Coordinates of C-alpha atoms in Angstrom, one line a residue:
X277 CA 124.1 127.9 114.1
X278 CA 124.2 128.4 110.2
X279 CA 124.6 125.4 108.7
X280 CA 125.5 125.8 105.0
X281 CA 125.4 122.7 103.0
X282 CA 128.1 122.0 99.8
X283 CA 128.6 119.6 97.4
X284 CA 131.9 118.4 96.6
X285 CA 133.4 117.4 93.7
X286 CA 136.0 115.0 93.0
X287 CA 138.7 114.9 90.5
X288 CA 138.8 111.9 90.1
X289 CA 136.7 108.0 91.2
X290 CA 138.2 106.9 93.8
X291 CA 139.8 110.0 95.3
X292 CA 138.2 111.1 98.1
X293 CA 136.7 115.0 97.8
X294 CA 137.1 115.1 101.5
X295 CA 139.8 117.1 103.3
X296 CA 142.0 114.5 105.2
X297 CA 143.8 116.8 107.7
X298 CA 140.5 118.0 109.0
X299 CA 140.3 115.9 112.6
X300 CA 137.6 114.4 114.2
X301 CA 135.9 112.7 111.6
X302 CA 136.7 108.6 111.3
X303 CA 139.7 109.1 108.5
X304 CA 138.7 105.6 107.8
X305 CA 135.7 106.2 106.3
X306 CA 136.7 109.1 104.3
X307 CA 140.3 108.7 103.1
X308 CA 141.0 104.7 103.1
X309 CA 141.8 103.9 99.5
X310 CA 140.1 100.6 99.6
X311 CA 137.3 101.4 101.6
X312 CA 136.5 104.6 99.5
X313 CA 137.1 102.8 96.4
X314 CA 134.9 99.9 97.1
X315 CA 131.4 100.9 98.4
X316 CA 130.9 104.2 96.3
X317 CA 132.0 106.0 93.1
X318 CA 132.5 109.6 94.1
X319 CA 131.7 110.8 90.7
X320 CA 128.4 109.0 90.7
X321 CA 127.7 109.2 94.1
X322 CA 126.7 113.0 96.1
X323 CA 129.5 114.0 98.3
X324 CA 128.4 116.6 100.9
X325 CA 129.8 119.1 103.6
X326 CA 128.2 120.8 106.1
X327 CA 129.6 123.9 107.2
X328 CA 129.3 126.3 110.3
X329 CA 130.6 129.4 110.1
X330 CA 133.5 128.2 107.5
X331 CA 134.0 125.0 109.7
X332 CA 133.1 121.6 108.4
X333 CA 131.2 119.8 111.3
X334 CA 129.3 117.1 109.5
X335 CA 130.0 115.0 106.2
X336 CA 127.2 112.6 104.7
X337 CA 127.6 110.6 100.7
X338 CA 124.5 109.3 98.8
X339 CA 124.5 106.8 96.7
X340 CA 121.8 105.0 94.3
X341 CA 120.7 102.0 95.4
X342 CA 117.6 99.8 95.0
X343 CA 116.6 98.0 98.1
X344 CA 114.6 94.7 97.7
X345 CA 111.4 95.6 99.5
X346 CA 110.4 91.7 100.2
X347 CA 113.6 91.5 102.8
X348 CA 111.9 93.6 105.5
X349 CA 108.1 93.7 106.6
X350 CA 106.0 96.1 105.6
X351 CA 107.8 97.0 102.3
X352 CA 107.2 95.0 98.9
X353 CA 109.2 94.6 95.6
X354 CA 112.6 96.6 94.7
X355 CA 112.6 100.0 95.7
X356 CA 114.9 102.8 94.6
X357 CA 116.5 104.8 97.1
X358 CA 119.3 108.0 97.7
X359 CA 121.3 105.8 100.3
X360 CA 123.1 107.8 103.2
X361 CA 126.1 105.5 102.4
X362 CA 127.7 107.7 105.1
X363 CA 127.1 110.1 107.6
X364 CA 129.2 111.2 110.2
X365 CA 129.2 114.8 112.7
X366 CA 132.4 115.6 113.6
X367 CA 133.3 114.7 117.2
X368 CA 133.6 117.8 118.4
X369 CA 130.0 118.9 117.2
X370 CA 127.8 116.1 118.3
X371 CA 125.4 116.5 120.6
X372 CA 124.7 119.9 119.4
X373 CA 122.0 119.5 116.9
X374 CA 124.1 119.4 113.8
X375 CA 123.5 116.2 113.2
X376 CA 119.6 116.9 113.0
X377 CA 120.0 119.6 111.1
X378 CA 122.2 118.5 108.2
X379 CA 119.6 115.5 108.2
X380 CA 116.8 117.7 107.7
X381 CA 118.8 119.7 105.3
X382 CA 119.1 116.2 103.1
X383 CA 115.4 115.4 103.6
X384 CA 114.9 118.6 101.8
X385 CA 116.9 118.5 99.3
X386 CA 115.6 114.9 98.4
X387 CA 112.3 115.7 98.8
X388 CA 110.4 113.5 97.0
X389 CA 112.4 110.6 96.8
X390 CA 113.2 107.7 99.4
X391 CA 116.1 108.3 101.3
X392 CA 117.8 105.1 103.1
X393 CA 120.3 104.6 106.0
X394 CA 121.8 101.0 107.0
X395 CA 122.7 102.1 110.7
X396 CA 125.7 100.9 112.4
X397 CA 124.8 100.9 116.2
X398 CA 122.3 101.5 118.4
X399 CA 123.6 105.2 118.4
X400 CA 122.7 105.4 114.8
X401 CA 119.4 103.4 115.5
X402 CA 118.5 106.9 117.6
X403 CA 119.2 109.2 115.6
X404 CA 118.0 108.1 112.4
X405 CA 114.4 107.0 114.4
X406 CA 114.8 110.7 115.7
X407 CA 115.2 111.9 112.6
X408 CA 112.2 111.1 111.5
X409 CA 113.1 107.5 109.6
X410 CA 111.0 104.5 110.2
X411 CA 112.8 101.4 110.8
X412 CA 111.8 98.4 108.6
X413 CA 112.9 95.0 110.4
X414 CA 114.3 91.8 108.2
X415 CA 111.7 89.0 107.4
X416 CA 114.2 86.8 108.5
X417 CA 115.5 88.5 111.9
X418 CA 119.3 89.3 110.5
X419 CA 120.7 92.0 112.0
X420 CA 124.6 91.8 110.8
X421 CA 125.2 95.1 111.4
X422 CA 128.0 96.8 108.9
X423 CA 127.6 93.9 106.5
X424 CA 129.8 94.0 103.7
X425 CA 127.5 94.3 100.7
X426 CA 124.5 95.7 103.5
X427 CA 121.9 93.0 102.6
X428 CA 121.0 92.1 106.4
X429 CA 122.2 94.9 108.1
X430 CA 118.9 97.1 109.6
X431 CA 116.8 99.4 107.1
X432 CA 115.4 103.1 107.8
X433 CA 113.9 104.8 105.6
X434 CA 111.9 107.9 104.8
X435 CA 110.0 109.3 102.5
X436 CA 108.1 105.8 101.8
X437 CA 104.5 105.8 101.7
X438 CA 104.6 101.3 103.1

């Protein structure tokens, strides 16, 4: 597999950069008006495809985002992350090892600074530990996963020195 990694571009904020007839991926998360338009700004935000071969097999967005460190143990004061707002392989290439890939491919191309990812089951729990994150539990215990504004879902990050 050679995974080739490209940055889209919007037109527009709000409008996803995202091809909506391609199946397999959640259309949800990619082409909902309101649930594009609400967490993210496309034209501030890095929009990337992962491509095999000329097929897109895995999509991810990062966002800026600064984390209150206090939250979780082990981590102090506000902390400035690339958030993996989202991050999805298409259905049809999981369990192949593209998921692992494009992750190290965004490891690498962040290098340097913190990456994030708020999981959103114990699936995601996996693969992000796999991936070489380090999960960072709540002070307080919450674990609302998918929270609307994030602040008690679970927190794994890399490229922290705690």
């Amino acid at each position: 597999m050679s995974l080739k990694m490209i940055r889209l571009q919007p037109e527009q904020d709000f409008d996803t950069p995202f091809d909506n007839a391609c199946d397999g991926f959640n259309q949800r998360w990619w082409s909902d008006s309101t649930l594009v338009s609400t967490p993210f700004h496309q034209l501030e935000d890095d929009c990337w495809s992962f491509l095999d071969e000329g097929d897109e097999v895995a999509r991810a967005v990062l966002s800026d985002v600064t984390i209150n460190g206090d939250n979780y143990k082990g981590l102090r004061g506000t902390i400035t992350v690339k958030d993996i707002a989202f991050f999805e392989v298409r259905q049809q290439y999981r369990r192949r090892g593209v998921g692992d890939k494009a992750a190290a491919m965004l490891r690498s191309h962040y290098r340097g600074q913190v990456l994030s990812a708020f999981p959103i089951d114990k699936v995601a729990d996996s693969f992000w530990a796999a991936a070489g994150f380090t999960y960072y539990p709540r002070i307080d215990r919450a674990d609302i996963r998918s929270s609307s504004h994030r602040r008690y879902d679970p927190l794994f990050l890399f490229g922290i020195k705690a």
